[in-house]
XYZ file of N, CA, C and O in Angstrom:
840
model
N -16.602 9.939 2.010
C -16.442 10.054 0.432
C -17.604 8.139 0.096
O -17.276 7.671 0.736
N -18.346 8.806 -0.552
C -19.182 7.282 -0.664
C -18.238 6.517 -2.413
O -17.777 7.608 -3.716
N -17.902 5.979 -2.300
C -17.287 4.900 -3.329
C -17.812 3.294 -3.884
O -17.822 2.813 -2.268
N -18.213 3.283 -5.052
C -18.574 2.049 -5.105
C -18.395 2.042 -6.243
O -18.206 2.641 -7.618
N -17.850 0.407 -6.214
C -17.125 -0.171 -7.641
C -18.504 -1.441 -8.038
O -18.582 -2.160 -7.796
N -18.393 -0.946 -9.382
C -19.751 -1.715 -10.209
C -18.460 -2.411 -10.758
O -18.393 -1.787 -12.226
N -18.731 -4.072 -11.160
C -17.928 -4.390 -12.671
C -18.994 -4.252 -12.813
O -20.031 -5.060 -13.435
N -18.516 -4.147 -14.361
C -20.163 -3.733 -15.977
C -18.802 -4.708 -16.655
O -18.416 -4.541 -17.339
N -20.227 -5.203 -17.506
C -19.669 -5.404 -19.548
C -18.967 -6.678 -19.457
O -18.976 -7.619 -18.153
N -18.952 -7.301 -20.749
C -18.159 -8.606 -20.358
C -17.147 -9.092 -19.508
O -16.843 -10.247 -19.984
N -16.478 -7.965 -19.606
C -14.822 -7.860 -19.674
C -14.890 -7.461 -18.312
O -14.146 -7.111 -17.501
N -15.921 -7.202 -17.388
C -15.951 -6.850 -16.124
C -15.429 -5.120 -15.188
O -14.207 -5.701 -14.709
N -14.817 -4.514 -15.566
C -14.354 -3.146 -15.739
C -15.481 -3.254 -14.607
O -16.467 -2.852 -14.816
N -14.441 -2.475 -13.833
C -14.307 -1.784 -13.055
C -14.680 -0.344 -12.839
O -14.158 0.584 -12.818
N -16.427 -0.012 -12.633
C -16.940 1.014 -12.787
C -16.895 1.847 -11.494
O -17.640 1.073 -10.702
N -16.350 2.967 -10.815
C -16.322 4.028 -9.704
C -17.777 4.927 -9.578
O -17.261 5.859 -10.675
N -18.391 5.231 -8.769
C -19.346 5.895 -8.487
C -18.873 6.735 -7.008
O -18.369 6.324 -6.155
N -18.453 7.861 -7.289
C -17.553 8.850 -6.566
C -18.331 9.595 -6.240
O -18.612 10.618 -6.948
N -18.735 10.170 -4.642
C -19.547 11.406 -4.495
C -19.377 11.702 -2.954
O -18.943 11.267 -2.574
N -19.428 12.801 -3.024
C -19.131 13.570 -1.704
C -20.372 13.584 -0.656
O -21.639 14.127 -1.355
N -20.608 13.112 -0.008
C -21.694 12.725 0.938
C -22.215 13.734 1.806
O -23.669 13.827 2.284
N -21.157 15.172 1.831
C -22.450 16.490 2.132
C -23.148 17.267 1.072
O -24.130 17.355 1.301
N -22.336 17.367 -0.264
C -22.836 17.840 -0.923
C -24.070 16.950 -2.363
O -24.644 17.139 -3.189
N -23.229 16.054 -2.531
C -24.329 14.740 -3.303
C -23.233 14.839 -4.530
O -24.345 14.298 -5.086
N -22.683 15.887 -4.776
C -22.326 15.817 -6.217
C -20.961 14.236 -6.682
O -20.515 14.129 -5.462
N -21.262 14.031 -7.756
C -20.523 12.531 -7.512
C -19.494 12.961 -9.047
O -20.224 13.700 -10.106
N -19.185 11.760 -9.267
C -18.321 11.417 -10.611
C -18.350 9.619 -10.740
O -18.412 9.809 -10.400
N -18.519 9.802 -12.064
C -18.396 8.509 -12.597
C -16.793 8.482 -13.395
O -17.072 8.704 -14.712
N -16.228 7.345 -13.218
C -14.981 6.537 -13.883
C -15.388 5.652 -14.077
O -15.581 4.674 -13.263
N -15.042 5.802 -15.840
C -15.477 4.024 -16.355
C -16.494 3.264 -16.509
O -16.634 2.384 -16.554
N -17.724 4.245 -17.244
C -19.105 3.970 -17.278
C -18.896 3.037 -18.193
O -19.296 3.020 -19.873
N -18.535 2.060 -18.689
C -17.969 1.019 -19.716
C -19.526 0.038 -20.322
O -19.724 -0.114 -21.359
N -20.264 -0.085 -19.602
C -21.901 -1.136 -19.638
C -23.051 -0.525 -18.639
O -22.316 -0.110 -17.405
N -23.762 -1.233 -18.002
C -25.241 -1.833 -17.750
C -25.225 -0.015 -16.767
O -25.135 0.203 -16.133
N -25.524 1.161 -18.240
C -25.957 2.223 -17.385
C -26.895 2.254 -16.720
O -26.527 3.253 -15.607
N -27.995 1.707 -16.626
C -29.149 1.339 -15.821
C -28.455 1.201 -14.565
O -28.804 1.755 -13.694
N -28.053 -0.203 -14.489
C -27.449 -0.567 -12.879
C -26.324 0.341 -12.085
O -26.299 1.177 -11.058
N -25.267 1.720 -13.230
C -24.544 2.579 -12.544
C -25.573 3.341 -11.955
O -26.007 4.204 -11.300
N -26.735 4.178 -12.998
C -27.804 5.223 -12.075
C -28.332 4.844 -11.397
O -28.782 5.267 -10.292
N -28.847 3.616 -10.955
C -29.688 2.689 -9.459
C -28.420 3.277 -8.705
O -28.985 3.930 -7.392
N -27.108 3.144 -9.067
C -26.583 3.802 -7.137
C -26.662 5.031 -7.194
O -26.542 4.936 -6.077
N -26.219 5.650 -7.922
C -26.610 7.108 -8.495
C -27.644 7.760 -7.481
O -27.484 8.737 -6.520
N -28.864 7.072 -7.805
C -30.273 7.506 -7.256
C -29.938 6.924 -5.194
O -30.822 7.345 -4.750
N -29.352 5.990 -5.346
C -29.886 5.121 -4.368
C -28.334 6.115 -3.611
O -29.359 6.112 -2.181
N -27.866 7.059 -3.685
C -27.037 7.870 -2.917
C -27.614 9.311 -3.009
O -26.748 9.952 -2.405
N -28.599 9.483 -3.897
C -29.045 10.706 -4.059
C -28.205 12.198 -4.976
O -27.803 12.878 -4.185
N -27.502 11.346 -5.993
C -25.886 11.629 -6.523
C -26.753 12.289 -7.621
O -27.955 12.606 -8.319
N -25.905 14.030 -7.918
C -25.808 14.223 -9.140
C -24.091 14.398 -9.582
O -23.031 15.009 -9.201
N -24.447 13.218 -11.078
C -23.125 13.892 -11.662
C -23.195 14.379 -12.456
O -23.788 15.147 -13.496
N -21.750 15.234 -11.936
C -20.974 16.478 -12.097
C -19.929 15.657 -13.241
O -19.964 16.912 -14.726
N -19.386 14.898 -13.512
C -18.889 14.828 -14.647
C -18.134 13.285 -14.673
O -18.664 12.512 -13.949
N -18.135 12.943 -15.845
C -17.934 11.558 -16.323
C -16.380 11.235 -16.973
O -16.132 11.860 -18.354
N -15.558 10.433 -16.569
C -14.073 10.423 -16.978
C -13.645 9.142 -17.436
O -13.628 7.984 -16.626
N -12.886 8.658 -18.659
C -12.422 7.625 -18.679
C -10.573 7.450 -18.625
O -10.010 8.548 -19.252
N -10.753 6.622 -18.154
C -9.376 6.433 -17.934
C -8.740 6.572 -19.283
O -7.109 6.582 -19.139
N -9.537 5.321 -20.047
C -8.614 5.007 -21.247
C -9.667 4.846 -22.357
O -10.112 4.397 -21.723
N -9.368 5.043 -23.794
C -10.525 4.396 -24.732
C -10.445 3.311 -25.278
O -11.143 3.204 -25.927
N -10.346 2.005 -24.211
C -11.005 1.178 -24.814
C -11.845 0.916 -24.134
O -12.525 1.471 -23.564
N -12.699 -0.257 -25.666
C -14.456 -0.418 -25.500
C -15.383 -0.832 -24.224
O -15.836 -0.364 -23.359
N -14.732 -1.645 -23.755
C -14.974 -1.681 -22.370
C -14.842 -0.572 -21.043
O -15.453 -1.207 -19.194
N -14.297 0.395 -21.132
C -14.327 1.074 -20.235
C -15.378 3.146 -20.617
O -15.632 3.608 -20.139
N -15.777 2.561 -21.736
C -15.541 3.599 -22.622
C -17.051 3.912 -23.325
O -17.644 4.907 -23.031
N -17.307 2.420 -23.483
C -18.577 2.008 -24.493
C -20.470 1.973 -24.177
O -20.965 2.611 -24.348
N -20.489 2.885 -22.425
C -21.447 3.234 -22.127
C -21.524 5.204 -21.573
O -22.269 5.552 -21.096
N -20.534 5.843 -22.156
C -20.225 7.007 -21.231
C -21.235 7.508 -21.903
O -21.482 8.779 -21.544
N -21.610 7.378 -23.328
C -22.791 8.684 -24.216
C -23.999 8.371 -23.827
O -25.112 9.497 -23.689
N -24.131 7.276 -22.927
C -25.764 6.797 -22.971
C -26.132 7.342 -21.501
O -27.252 7.943 -20.985
N -24.632 7.557 -20.313
C -24.762 7.810 -18.763
C -24.426 9.294 -19.045
O -25.474 10.156 -18.702
N -24.213 10.090 -20.008
C -23.839 11.407 -20.628
C -25.533 12.005 -20.859
O -26.007 13.109 -20.480
N -25.587 11.288 -22.002
C -27.623 11.613 -22.142
C -28.372 11.641 -20.461
O -29.772 12.048 -20.393
N -28.446 10.676 -19.682
C -28.720 10.717 -18.708
C -28.551 11.449 -18.081
O -29.313 12.051 -17.080
N -27.352 11.865 -17.537
C -27.252 13.180 -16.464
C -26.441 14.319 -16.909
O -26.785 15.029 -16.472
N -26.806 14.706 -18.239
C -26.042 15.897 -18.686
C -24.391 16.151 -18.355
O -24.158 17.411 -19.120
N -23.624 15.153 -17.851
C -22.642 15.328 -17.700
C -21.554 15.495 -18.521
O -21.612 14.668 -19.411
N -20.348 15.784 -18.289
C -19.525 16.764 -19.976
C -18.254 15.273 -19.657
O -18.539 14.443 -18.172
N -17.800 14.486 -20.762
C -16.988 13.540 -20.735
C -15.484 13.739 -20.998
O -15.353 14.423 -21.669
N -14.855 12.958 -19.959
C -13.306 13.826 -19.713
C -12.420 12.542 -20.283
O -12.872 11.507 -19.652
N -11.565 13.015 -21.139
C -11.045 11.766 -21.440
C -9.575 12.449 -21.693
O -9.035 13.412 -22.958
N -8.174 11.759 -22.376
C -7.412 12.547 -22.435
C -7.215 12.463 -24.383
O -7.302 11.244 -24.676
N -6.864 13.458 -24.594
C -6.361 13.512 -26.193
C -5.603 12.538 -27.350
O -6.062 12.205 -27.960
N -4.466 12.001 -26.012
C -4.025 11.307 -26.983
C -4.984 9.882 -27.516
O -4.053 8.835 -28.108
N -5.698 9.919 -26.521
C -6.373 8.269 -26.873
C -7.535 8.449 -28.118
O -8.382 7.669 -28.364
N -7.029 9.570 -28.454
C -8.565 10.046 -29.675
C -8.810 9.305 -30.345
O -9.577 8.518 -31.173
N -7.269 8.087 -30.721
C -7.607 7.360 -32.076
C -8.495 6.108 -32.021
O -8.504 5.564 -32.553
N -7.479 5.601 -30.403
C -8.563 4.495 -30.158
C -9.958 4.335 -30.325
O -10.665 3.663 -30.376
N -10.179 6.223 -29.828
C -12.322 6.156 -29.572
C -12.583 6.173 -31.036
O -13.866 5.776 -31.229
N -11.476 6.253 -31.981
C -12.165 6.266 -33.169
C -12.194 4.855 -33.867
O -12.702 4.181 -34.776
N -11.615 3.785 -33.008
C -11.822 2.829 -33.602
C -12.828 1.948 -32.545
O -12.572 0.432 -32.345
N -13.915 2.434 -32.155
C -14.455 1.240 -31.641
C -15.088 0.316 -31.609
O -15.763 -1.046 -31.891
N -16.242 0.414 -33.372
C -16.539 -0.711 -33.476
C -15.093 -1.443 -34.114
O -15.834 -2.547 -34.010
N -14.342 -1.056 -34.085
C -12.414 -2.527 -34.546
C -13.003 -3.180 -33.355
O -12.723 -4.140 -33.304
N -12.733 -2.269 -31.975
C -12.513 -2.763 -30.601
C -13.381 -3.577 -29.845
O -13.700 -4.830 -29.571
N -14.822 -3.413 -31.173
C -16.107 -4.464 -30.043
C -16.624 -5.266 -31.314
O -16.494 -6.711 -30.419
N -15.555 -5.707 -32.274
C -15.233 -6.836 -32.909
C -14.099 -7.562 -32.491
O -14.697 -9.151 -32.601
N -13.364 -7.399 -31.341
C -12.183 -8.509 -31.202
C -12.901 -8.625 -29.691
O -12.649 -10.328 -29.034
N -13.666 -8.084 -28.920
C -14.648 -8.788 -27.953
C -15.723 -9.585 -28.671
O -16.628 -10.137 -27.479
N -16.540 -8.975 -29.653
C -17.884 -9.652 -29.570
C -18.747 -9.436 -28.984
O -19.598 -9.911 -29.181
N -18.776 -7.965 -29.447
C -19.889 -6.999 -28.496
C -20.497 -6.408 -29.602
O -19.889 -5.977 -31.004
N -21.959 -5.577 -29.589
C -22.307 -3.927 -30.567
C -21.510 -3.250 -30.239
O -21.751 -2.588 -29.064
N -21.421 -2.305 -30.913
C -20.273 -1.305 -31.248
C -21.253 0.060 -30.574
O -22.312 0.101 -30.803
N -20.622 0.428 -29.776
C -21.601 2.143 -28.652
C -21.863 2.525 -29.636
O -22.831 3.877 -29.303
N -21.706 2.760 -31.047
C -21.650 4.322 -31.453
C -20.582 5.407 -30.963
O -19.679 5.414 -30.476
N -20.658 6.425 -31.702
C -19.461 7.215 -31.886
C -19.611 7.481 -30.146
O -20.780 8.151 -29.488
N -18.375 8.232 -29.463
C -18.480 8.851 -28.204
C -17.565 9.799 -28.542
O -16.618 9.567 -29.207
N -18.703 10.764 -28.070
C -17.617 12.287 -28.250
C -17.764 12.921 -26.512
O -17.490 12.618 -25.450
N -16.186 13.648 -27.026
C -15.369 13.759 -25.752
C -15.081 15.360 -25.165
O -15.335 15.882 -26.381
N -15.860 15.955 -24.496
C -16.104 17.390 -24.138
C -14.648 17.854 -24.026
O -14.765 19.615 -24.266
N -13.791 17.255 -23.137
C -12.725 18.359 -22.421
C -11.971 17.054 -22.439
O -11.358 15.549 -21.907
N -10.252 17.369 -22.748
C -9.063 16.487 -22.693
C -8.411 17.365 -21.393
O -8.380 18.024 -20.204
N -8.332 15.848 -19.872
C -7.563 15.728 -18.840
C -6.204 15.125 -19.087
O -5.937 14.368 -20.062
N -5.156 15.823 -18.218
C -4.265 15.313 -18.018
C -3.130 15.382 -17.203
O -3.888 16.150 -16.164
N -1.790 15.430 -16.837
C -0.665 15.775 -15.855
C -1.124 17.361 -15.991
O -1.309 18.295 -16.611
N -1.364 17.640 -14.869
C -0.702 19.340 -13.744
C -2.827 19.092 -13.744
O -3.230 19.937 -12.921
N -4.192 18.436 -13.947
C -5.718 18.895 -14.010
C -5.656 18.491 -12.985
O -5.221 17.736 -12.186
N -6.853 18.969 -12.038
C -7.844 18.412 -10.754
C -9.177 18.314 -11.579
O -9.101 19.157 -12.108
N -9.689 17.234 -10.904
C -11.073 17.186 -11.434
C -11.964 17.136 -9.847
O -11.384 16.693 -9.079
N -13.019 17.167 -9.645
C -13.840 17.663 -8.401
C -15.133 17.529 -8.377
O -15.985 17.408 -9.496
N -15.799 16.824 -7.502
C -16.788 16.757 -7.244
C -18.057 17.370 -6.359
O -16.746 16.708 -4.426
N -18.167 18.656 -5.539
C -18.151 19.099 -4.282
C -16.582 19.320 -3.782
O -16.017 19.990 -4.236
N -16.685 18.665 -2.511
C -15.197 18.888 -1.589
C -14.141 17.630 -2.224
O -12.779 18.286 -1.411
N -14.149 16.284 -3.018
C -13.770 15.946 -3.316
C -12.351 16.036 -4.527
O -13.070 16.706 -5.823
N -11.636 16.033 -4.545
C -10.588 16.385 -5.237
C -9.867 15.231 -5.448
O -9.161 15.111 -5.213
N -9.397 15.259 -7.194
C -8.504 14.286 -7.328
C -7.949 14.900 -8.445
O -8.040 15.492 -9.039
N -6.213 13.941 -8.438
C -4.948 14.681 -9.269
C -5.023 14.284 -10.705
O -5.265 12.667 -10.031
N -5.485 14.379 -11.695
C -5.301 13.813 -12.970
C -3.875 13.752 -13.207
O -2.493 14.100 -13.319
N -3.260 11.837 -13.080
C -1.759 10.855 -13.603
C -1.517 10.742 -14.813
O -2.363 9.899 -14.774
N -0.569 10.956 -15.678
C -1.002 10.806 -17.031
C 0.526 9.624 -17.128
O 0.870 9.449 -16.834
N -0.402 8.499 -17.429
C 0.285 6.969 -16.956
C -0.279 6.569 -18.687
O -0.319 5.416 -18.277
N 1.003 7.195 -19.544
C 0.502 5.996 -21.360
C 1.460 4.768 -20.599
O 2.686 4.689 -19.760
N 0.926 3.630 -20.875
C 1.525 2.581 -21.324
C 0.503 1.432 -22.327
O 0.494 0.707 -22.918
N -0.486 1.190 -21.212
C -1.668 0.561 -21.895
C -2.133 1.071 -22.547
O -2.231 0.182 -24.047
N -2.165 2.373 -22.672
C -2.723 3.469 -24.312
C -2.324 3.978 -23.988
O -1.450 4.669 -23.223
N -2.096 5.496 -25.613
C -1.420 6.673 -24.817
C -1.998 7.859 -24.311
O -1.011 8.310 -24.000
N -2.543 7.398 -24.540
C -3.888 8.258 -23.208
C -4.360 7.955 -21.946
O -5.199 8.537 -20.937
N -3.726 6.781 -21.413
C -3.883 6.793 -20.345
C -4.069 7.216 -19.060
O -3.061 7.587 -18.394
N -4.446 7.503 -18.226
C -4.509 8.513 -17.256
C -4.889 7.439 -15.692
O -6.027 6.649 -16.115
N -4.966 8.174 -14.803
C -5.454 7.640 -13.167
C -5.675 8.649 -11.963
O -5.503 9.412 -12.846
N -6.786 8.695 -11.809
C -6.825 9.969 -10.401
C -6.485 9.820 -9.518
O -6.848 8.150 -8.587
N -5.518 10.373 -8.954
C -5.536 10.260 -7.245
C -6.272 11.304 -5.982
O -6.049 12.412 -6.859
N -6.815 10.651 -5.438
C -7.252 11.285 -4.083
C -6.447 11.842 -2.923
O -6.447 10.813 -2.055
N -5.818 12.481 -2.894
C -5.089 12.744 -1.847
C -5.136 12.349 -0.460
O -4.709 11.991 0.385
N -6.189 13.694 -0.326
C -6.971 13.432 1.279
C -7.368 12.133 1.671
O -7.583 11.791 2.851
N -8.087 11.482 0.201
C -8.142 9.688 0.582
C -6.961 8.430 1.012
O -7.917 7.294 1.552
N -6.384 8.911 -0.609
C -4.929 8.257 -0.217
C -5.947 6.739 -0.847
O -5.465 5.574 -1.039
N -6.559 7.522 -2.247
C -7.384 6.497 -3.316
C -7.436 6.273 -4.837
O -6.481 7.912 -4.722
N -6.901 5.194 -5.435
C -6.061 5.546 -6.741
C -6.588 5.196 -7.294
O -6.757 3.917 -7.300
N -7.844 5.573 -8.168
C -8.511 5.239 -9.589
C -7.274 4.500 -10.506
O -7.094 5.229 -11.287
N -6.691 3.429 -10.900
C -6.084 3.375 -11.832
C -6.062 2.771 -13.276
O -5.068 2.489 -14.016
N -7.481 2.320 -13.416
C -7.763 1.521 -15.337
C -6.834 0.589 -15.164
O -7.197 -0.356 -13.956
N -5.755 1.009 -16.458
C -5.721 -0.370 -16.700
C -4.177 -0.042 -16.606
O -3.692 -0.916 -17.656
N -3.384 0.342 -15.674
C -2.227 1.148 -14.990
C -1.282 -0.555 -14.802
O -0.462 -1.146 -15.188
N -2.476 -0.267 -13.018
C -1.866 -1.025 -12.629
C -2.766 -2.352 -11.687
O -4.193 -2.119 -11.273
N -2.195 -3.817 -11.861
C -4.122 -4.703 -11.222
C -3.100 -4.877 -10.001
O -1.815 -4.989 -9.519
N -3.868 -5.727 -9.113
C -3.681 -6.713 -8.065
C -2.293 -7.621 -8.964
O -3.133 -8.885 -9.349
N -1.001 -8.019 -8.375
C -0.224 -8.705 -9.083
C 0.485 -8.891 -10.069
O 0.685 -9.322 -11.025
N 0.153 -7.601 -10.818
C 0.085 -7.051 -12.414
C -0.053 -5.899 -13.020
O -0.399 -5.155 -11.515
N -0.226 -5.938 -13.942
C -0.402 -4.248 -14.721
C -0.695 -4.528 -15.919
O -1.275 -5.985 -16.405
N -1.380 -3.372 -16.519
C -1.867 -3.583 -18.130
C -0.678 -4.474 -19.155
O -0.431 -3.740 -19.386
N -1.772 -4.731 -20.153
C -1.599 -5.238 -21.604
C -0.084 -4.201 -22.084
O -1.467 -3.314 -22.335
N 0.449 -4.210 -22.704
C 0.668 -3.334 -23.681
C 0.571 -4.043 -24.960
O 1.801 -3.705 -25.611
N 0.147 -5.285 -25.635
C 0.533 -5.329 -27.328
C -0.948 -4.977 -28.040
O -1.259 -5.491 -28.857
N -1.630 -4.358 -27.381
C -2.546 -3.623 -28.555
C -2.405 -2.323 -28.623
O -1.319 -2.001 -28.252
N -3.257 -1.561 -29.598
C -3.030 -0.468 -30.165
C -2.711 0.499 -29.488
O -3.567 0.811 -28.143
N -1.607 1.366 -29.291
C -1.068 2.179 -28.674
C -0.409 1.876 -27.357
O 0.072 2.772 -26.718
N -0.172 0.779 -27.153
C 0.293 0.032 -26.045
C 1.432 0.170 -26.065
O 2.633 -0.187 -27.571
N 2.353 0.557 -24.902
C 4.029 0.391 -25.041
C 5.126 -0.128 -23.666
O 4.246 0.366 -22.659
N 5.462 -1.530 -23.622
C 5.700 -1.548 -22.228
C 6.853 -0.776 -21.485
O 7.253 -0.637 -20.531
N 8.134 -0.683 -22.234
C 8.531 0.187 -21.489
C 7.831 1.707 -20.697
O 8.169 2.433 -20.290
N 6.952 2.567 -21.173
C 6.426 3.588 -21.280
C 5.068 3.114 -19.923
O 5.418 3.647 -18.722
N 4.940 1.760 -19.832
C 3.520 1.694 -18.530
C 4.968 0.966 -17.939
O 4.798 1.651 -16.588
N 5.767 0.547 -17.591
C 7.158 0.377 -16.795
C 7.652 1.835 -16.252
O 8.003 2.195 -14.617
N 7.455 2.795 -16.841
C 8.523 3.940 -16.671
C 7.148 4.759 -15.597
O 7.335 5.295 -14.703
N 5.724 5.036 -16.324
C 4.624 5.523 -15.777
C 4.316 4.978 -14.093
O 4.423 5.822 -13.541
N 4.597 3.750 -14.402
C 4.986 3.037 -12.576
C 5.823 3.701 -11.899
O 5.272 3.797 -10.458
N 7.139 3.151 -12.652
C 8.388 3.613 -11.539
C 8.037 5.211 -11.353
O 8.331 5.213 -10.297
N 7.558 6.046 -12.283
C 7.762 7.707 -12.064
C 6.541 7.872 -11.500
O 6.376 9.024 -10.610
N 5.183 7.929 -11.652
C 4.074 8.438 -11.180
C 3.285 7.860 -10.455
O 2.963 8.149 -9.197
N 3.048 6.603 -9.774
C 2.629 5.850 -8.761
C 3.468 5.118 -7.767
O 2.583 4.878 -6.483
N 4.345 4.620 -7.897
C 4.917 4.075 -6.964
C 5.564 5.118 -6.111
O 5.966 4.724 -4.058
N 6.271 6.236 -6.095
C 6.236 7.253 -5.049
C 4.735 7.497 -4.187
O 5.062 8.581 -3.252
N 3.678 6.868 -5.211
C 2.290 7.358 -3.767
C 3.068 6.410 -1.932
O 3.142 5.528 -2.148
N 2.035 7.045 -1.733
C 2.311 6.326 -0.252
C 1.884 5.012 -0.094
O 0.401 4.264 -1.521
N 2.368 3.792 0.504
C 2.258 2.670 0.698
C 0.948 2.164 1.015
O 0.315 1.458 0.534
N -0.040 2.735 2.160
C -1.288 2.936 2.358
C -2.193 3.181 1.307
O -3.829 3.441 1.962
N -2.384 3.768 -0.487
C -2.893 4.051 -0.896
C -3.794 3.070 -1.057
O -3.356 1.747 -1.908
N -4.652 3.546 -1.119
C -5.856 1.873 -1.733
C -5.817 2.399 -3.004
O -6.621 2.916 -3.793
N -5.613 1.198 -4.187
C -5.991 1.036 -5.347
C -7.209 0.249 -6.015
O -7.281 -0.958 -5.782
N -7.819 0.620 -7.077
C -9.019 0.672 -7.501
C -8.390 0.322 -8.536
O -8.322 1.000 -9.825
N -8.769 -1.051 -9.354
C -7.854 -1.667 -10.968
C -8.409 -1.405 -12.196
O -10.543 -1.268 -11.638
N -8.892 -1.226 -13.264
C -9.522 -1.368 -14.111
C -9.781 -3.142 -14.151
O -11.906 -2.708 -14.350
N -9.619 -3.658 -12.895
C -10.604 -5.313 -13.375
C -9.997 -5.714 -12.272
O -8.910 -5.655 -11.436
N -11.121 -6.885 -11.498
C -10.660 -7.210 -10.624
C -10.287 -7.224 -9.110
O -10.908 -5.876 -8.963
N -10.125 -6.925 -7.450
C -9.747 -6.483 -6.564
C -8.575 -5.374 -6.406
O -7.960 -4.930 -7.300
N -9.223 -4.840 -5.226
C -8.509 -3.959 -5.277
C -7.017 -4.112 -4.284
O -7.078 -5.145 -4.036
N -6.458 -3.207 -4.120
C -5.006 -3.959 -3.507
C -4.268 -2.572 -2.853
O -4.699 -1.263 -2.893
N -3.320 -2.342 -2.291
C -2.391 -1.074 -1.530
C -0.952 -0.485 -2.712
O -0.891 -1.644 -3.565
N -1.133 0.302 -3.062
C 0.770 0.510 -2.937
C 2.085 0.202 -2.673
O 2.136 -0.234 -3.288
N 1.992 -0.318 -1.378
C 2.665 -0.886 -0.979
C 2.504 -2.305 -0.789
O 3.744 -3.388 -1.153
N 1.191 -3.136 -1.544
C 1.804 -3.931 -1.521
C 2.051 -4.615 -2.614
O 2.770 -5.589 -3.029
N 1.848 -3.961 -4.041
C 2.358 -4.064 -5.347
C 3.631 -3.789 -4.848
O 4.465 -4.327 -6.149
N 4.094 -2.722 -4.421
C 5.663 -2.359 -4.516
C 6.215 -3.344 -3.805
O 7.196 -4.213 -4.595
N 5.876 -4.562 -2.945
C 6.707 -5.636 -2.653
C 6.554 -7.110 -3.433
O 6.942 -7.393 -3.235
N 4.991 -7.263 -3.924
C 5.016 -8.324 -4.501
C 4.991 -8.071 -5.733
O 4.644 -9.783 -6.500
N 4.330 -7.224 -6.510
C 4.043 -7.001 -8.095
C 5.284 -7.589 -8.967
O 6.283 -6.824 -9.136
N 5.260 -9.292 -9.353
C 6.944 -9.359 -9.767
C 6.796 -8.097 -11.317
O 8.260 -8.483 -12.080
N 6.297 -7.515 -11.706
C 6.566 -6.570 -13.345
C 7.450 -5.426 -12.020
O 7.644 -4.175 -12.775
N 6.909 -4.989 -10.949
C 7.914 -4.170 -10.287
C 9.152 -3.787 -9.421
O 9.383 -3.567 -8.525
N 9.538 -5.300 -9.675
C 10.917 -5.930 -8.957
C 11.910 -4.755 -10.000
O 12.387 -5.370 -11.346
N 13.082 -4.296 -9.360
C 14.289 -3.971 -10.100
C 15.329 -4.810 -9.813
O 15.420 -5.372 -8.758
N 15.271 -5.224 -11.111
C 16.751 -6.028 -11.293
C 17.724 -5.411 -10.125
O 17.897 -4.559 -10.947
């Protein structure tokens, strides 16, 4: 499995380029910005991007999706519950003082029970509302890797004070959907360093049951 993590944009969103070493098929997760740098990694590994997956519709995760689709022809996947946030990209751009990316079109909605594939790689879509209404994570069971978007961070969790956020929902998502994963699952958050499910179960202050 090829997995390169590229922090992009002013908020340093972790964009993941995930590829199958045998078939060179790939998926790109959360291409928020710096599309030329993402494409350079794609070319370095001689990959063909088959899908663009957005964990949630905040601008720092979805801002470069249309440019990447134009460059690769790959469809964009996002949970339909984030469509309202997608319509607010101009407002979101104002929050962080960047230029609006223009309209982003979604080719397919993804949610619980769905599977996304690139060559022999397969990831289960886990619906984890809380940070936004349509947040999803991707779990690669064979590799024990979780792409967590902004649901789980090393030592923290996603903020819930923005439109569509819910502290109760994110806590439920974490306890019901993510903590049951194996302790040695490597977690790639939407920002910051990697961690493991076991590490967060033991030490994340938001995940301790009183």
